[in-house]
PDB file of C-alpha atoms in Angstrom:
ATOM      1  CA  GLN A   1     236.025 207.473 158.384  1.00 89.00           C
ATOM      2  CA  VAL A   2     237.235 203.951 159.093  1.00 96.00           C
ATOM      3  CA  GLN A   3     237.163 200.969 156.759  1.00 96.00           C
ATOM      4  CA  LEU A   4     237.857 197.304 157.310  1.00 98.00           C
ATOM      5  CA  VAL A   5     238.551 195.237 154.213  1.00 97.00           C
ATOM      6  CA  GLU A   6     238.813 191.446 154.292  1.00 96.00           C
ATOM      7  CA  SER A   7     240.557 189.251 151.754  1.00 96.00           C
ATOM      8  CA  GLY A   8     241.654 185.649 151.350  1.00 97.00           C
ATOM      9  CA  GLY A   9     238.381 183.768 151.147  1.00 95.00           C
ATOM     10  CA  GLY A  10     237.620 181.162 148.524  1.00 97.00           C
ATOM     11  CA  LEU A  11     236.800 177.547 147.778  1.00 98.00           C
ATOM     12  CA  VAL A  12     238.895 174.860 149.455  1.00 98.00           C
ATOM     13  CA  GLN A  13     238.616 171.107 149.854  1.00 98.00           C
ATOM     14  CA  PRO A  14     238.034 169.542 153.258  1.00 98.00           C
ATOM     15  CA  GLY A  15     241.315 169.341 155.145  1.00 98.00           C
ATOM     16  CA  GLY A  16     242.710 172.335 153.293  1.00 98.00           C
ATOM     17  CA  SER A  17     243.858 175.712 154.554  1.00 98.00           C
ATOM     18  CA  LEU A  18     243.069 179.363 153.979  1.00 98.00           C
ATOM     19  CA  ARG A  19     244.438 182.559 155.453  1.00 98.00           C
ATOM     20  CA  LEU A  20     242.101 185.508 155.858  1.00 98.00           C
ATOM     21  CA  SER A  21     243.416 189.038 156.164  1.00 98.00           C
ATOM     22  CA  CYS A  22     241.699 192.207 157.292  1.00 98.00           C
ATOM     23  CA  ALA A  23     243.130 195.690 156.898  1.00 98.00           C
ATOM     24  CA  ALA A  24     241.866 198.677 158.855  1.00 97.00           C
ATOM     25  CA  SER A  25     242.345 202.116 157.337  1.00 96.00           C
ATOM     26  CA  GLY A  26     241.193 205.681 157.777  1.00 95.00           C
ATOM     27  CA  THR A  27     241.207 207.947 160.815  1.00 93.00           C
ATOM     28  CA  ILE A  28     242.558 205.616 163.504  1.00 94.00           C
ATOM     29  CA  PHE A  29     243.893 206.700 166.880  1.00 93.00           C
ATOM     30  CA  SER A  30     244.083 203.227 168.371  1.00 94.00           C
ATOM     31  CA  ILE A  31     242.719 199.734 167.813  1.00 96.00           C
ATOM     32  CA  ASN A  32     241.733 197.669 170.824  1.00 96.00           C
ATOM     33  CA  ALA A  33     240.248 194.211 170.397  1.00 97.00           C
ATOM     34  CA  MET A  34     239.956 192.682 166.941  1.00 98.00           C
ATOM     35  CA  GLY A  35     238.067 189.599 165.947  1.00 98.00           C
ATOM     36  CA  TRP A  36     236.609 187.303 163.339  1.00 98.00           C
ATOM     37  CA  TYR A  37     232.966 186.290 163.092  1.00 98.00           C
ATOM     38  CA  ARG A  38     231.188 184.038 160.636  1.00 98.00           C
ATOM     39  CA  GLN A  39     227.664 183.629 159.360  1.00 98.00           C
ATOM     40  CA  ALA A  40     226.428 180.518 157.617  1.00 96.00           C
ATOM     41  CA  PRO A  41     223.290 180.629 155.429  1.00 91.00           C
ATOM     42  CA  GLY A  42     220.168 180.867 157.547  1.00 93.00           C
ATOM     43  CA  LYS A  43     222.117 181.242 160.781  1.00 96.00           C
ATOM     44  CA  GLN A  44     223.125 184.101 163.031  1.00 97.00           C
ATOM     45  CA  ARG A  45     226.556 185.690 162.959  1.00 97.00           C
ATOM     46  CA  ASP A  46     228.777 183.959 165.515  1.00 97.00           C
ATOM     47  CA  LEU A  47     232.089 184.883 167.081  1.00 97.00           C
ATOM     48  CA  VAL A  48     235.026 182.725 165.941  1.00 98.00           C
ATOM     49  CA  ALA A  49     238.107 184.264 167.530  1.00 98.00           C
ATOM     50  CA  THR A  50     239.320 187.449 169.188  1.00 98.00           C
ATOM     51  CA  ILE A  51     242.668 189.040 169.929  1.00 98.00           C
ATOM     52  CA  THR A  52     243.457 191.946 172.231  1.00 97.00           C
ATOM     53  CA  SER A  53     245.958 194.685 171.470  1.00 94.00           C
ATOM     54  CA  GLY A  54     248.371 192.811 173.712  1.00 94.00           C
ATOM     55  CA  GLY A  55     247.958 189.565 171.823  1.00 95.00           C
ATOM     56  CA  ARG A  56     245.665 187.620 174.117  1.00 97.00           C
ATOM     57  CA  THR A  57     243.464 185.289 172.072  1.00 98.00           C
ATOM     58  CA  THR A  58     240.179 183.445 172.494  1.00 98.00           C
ATOM     59  CA  TYR A  59     238.528 180.850 170.248  1.00 98.00           C
ATOM     60  CA  ILE A  60     235.260 179.020 170.057  1.00 98.00           C
ATOM     61  CA  ASP A  61     235.633 175.343 170.859  1.00 97.00           C
ATOM     62  CA  SER A  62     234.919 174.118 167.347  1.00 97.00           C
ATOM     63  CA  VAL A  63     237.996 175.862 165.872  1.00 98.00           C
ATOM     64  CA  LYS A  64     240.509 175.413 168.689  1.00 98.00           C
ATOM     65  CA  GLY A  65     243.641 173.729 167.414  1.00 97.00           C
ATOM     66  CA  ARG A  66     242.705 174.442 163.789  1.00 98.00           C
ATOM     67  CA  PHE A  67     242.420 178.245 163.539  1.00 98.00           C
ATOM     68  CA  THR A  68     244.937 180.853 164.651  1.00 98.00           C
ATOM     69  CA  ILE A  69     244.180 184.557 164.984  1.00 98.00           C
ATOM     70  CA  SER A  70     247.036 187.053 164.870  1.00 98.00           C
ATOM     71  CA  ARG A  71     247.532 190.759 164.293  1.00 97.00           C
ATOM     72  CA  ASP A  72     250.123 193.239 163.115  1.00 97.00           C
ATOM     73  CA  ASN A  73     249.610 196.411 165.124  1.00 95.00           C
ATOM     74  CA  ALA A  74     252.023 198.425 162.980  1.00 95.00           C
ATOM     75  CA  LYS A  75     249.976 197.652 159.864  1.00 96.00           C
ATOM     76  CA  ASN A  76     246.520 197.719 161.520  1.00 96.00           C
ATOM     77  CA  MET A  77     245.840 194.215 160.304  1.00 98.00           C
ATOM     78  CA  VAL A  78     244.319 191.048 161.718  1.00 98.00           C
ATOM     79  CA  TYR A  79     244.646 187.566 160.259  1.00 98.00           C
ATOM     80  CA  LEU A  80     242.903 184.223 160.606  1.00 98.00           C
ATOM     81  CA  GLN A  81     244.891 181.148 159.629  1.00 98.00           C
ATOM     82  CA  MET A  82     242.452 178.300 159.072  1.00 98.00           C
ATOM     83  CA  ASN A  83     243.775 174.752 158.837  1.00 98.00           C
ATOM     84  CA  SER A  84     242.061 171.367 158.620  1.00 98.00           C
ATOM     85  CA  LEU A  85     238.970 173.033 157.246  1.00 98.00           C
ATOM     86  CA  LYS A  86     235.651 171.224 157.438  1.00 98.00           C
ATOM     87  CA  PRO A  87     232.439 171.679 155.438  1.00 97.00           C
ATOM     88  CA  GLU A  88     230.797 173.106 158.557  1.00 96.00           C
ATOM     89  CA  ASP A  89     233.303 175.985 158.435  1.00 98.00           C
ATOM     90  CA  THR A  90     231.554 177.235 155.293  1.00 98.00           C
ATOM     91  CA  ALA A  91     230.304 180.762 155.939  1.00 98.00           C
ATOM     92  CA  VAL A  92     230.843 184.413 155.237  1.00 98.00           C
ATOM     93  CA  TYR A  93     233.657 185.561 157.511  1.00 98.00           C
ATOM     94  CA  TYR A  94     233.649 189.093 158.900  1.00 98.00           C
ATOM     95  CA  CYS A  95     236.392 190.906 160.741  1.00 97.00           C
ATOM     96  CA  ASN A  96     235.695 193.554 163.314  1.00 96.00           C
ATOM     97  CA  ALA A  97     237.705 195.942 165.380  1.00 97.00           C
ATOM     98  CA  ASP A  98     237.120 198.235 168.344  1.00 97.00           C
ATOM     99  CA  ILE A  99     238.621 201.502 167.149  1.00 96.00           C
ATOM    100  CA  GLU A 100     239.153 204.898 168.709  1.00 94.00           C
ATOM    101  CA  THR A 101     239.307 207.609 166.054  1.00 93.00           C
ATOM    102  CA  ASP A 102     240.763 210.216 168.387  1.00 90.00           C
ATOM    103  CA  TYR A 103     241.815 210.658 172.005  1.00 85.00           C
ATOM    104  CA  TYR A 104     238.432 212.016 173.118  1.00 89.00           C
ATOM    105  CA  THR A 105     236.079 209.628 171.322  1.00 86.00           C
ATOM    106  CA  ARG A 106     234.952 206.340 172.866  1.00 89.00           C
ATOM    107  CA  GLU A 107     235.805 203.263 170.824  1.00 91.00           C
ATOM    108  CA  HIS A 108     233.344 202.115 168.205  1.00 94.00           C
ATOM    109  CA  LYS A 109     232.997 198.648 166.702  1.00 95.00           C
ATOM    110  CA  TYR A 110     233.635 198.563 162.964  1.00 97.00           C
ATOM    111  CA  TRP A 111     232.891 195.709 160.553  1.00 97.00           C
ATOM    112  CA  GLY A 112     234.277 194.566 157.255  1.00 97.00           C
ATOM    113  CA  GLN A 113     232.103 193.608 154.295  1.00 96.00           C
ATOM    114  CA  GLY A 114     232.758 189.892 154.647  1.00 97.00           C
ATOM    115  CA  THR A 115     234.557 187.261 152.614  1.00 97.00           C
ATOM    116  CA  GLN A 116     233.088 183.923 151.554  1.00 98.00           C
ATOM    117  CA  VAL A 117     234.758 180.708 152.665  1.00 98.00           C
ATOM    118  CA  THR A 118     233.435 177.514 151.100  1.00 98.00           C
ATOM    119  CA  VAL A 119     234.742 174.107 152.144  1.00 98.00           C
ATOM    120  CA  SER A 120     233.606 171.457 149.708  1.00 97.00           C
ATOM    121  CA  SER A 121     234.922 168.567 147.666  1.00 95.00           C
TER     122      SER A 121
END
């Protein structure tokens, strides 16, 4: 059994910052790519940023230069530092991870329960 638990969401004014954290726990053999997605009301869930086990990162254009994804492989955690937040960043943010639970099992994508980020004055 694998769980991903996000934390760090909340209400922030435009231009402010938040740091999201996501902890993976349970039966974990290895974690490959990790990422953050977000879903605004009435919209589909969209990819925000990804990071490989080696630290290679990708971002959607709208967050480049403002958001930074990072991970701590020893702690099975992924983070999203969000600066210069805008009202259009308001969404539920989900972390995910491609996890192998043992040597013989193909990786499976796991999701957290989501954390609300609201950017408003």
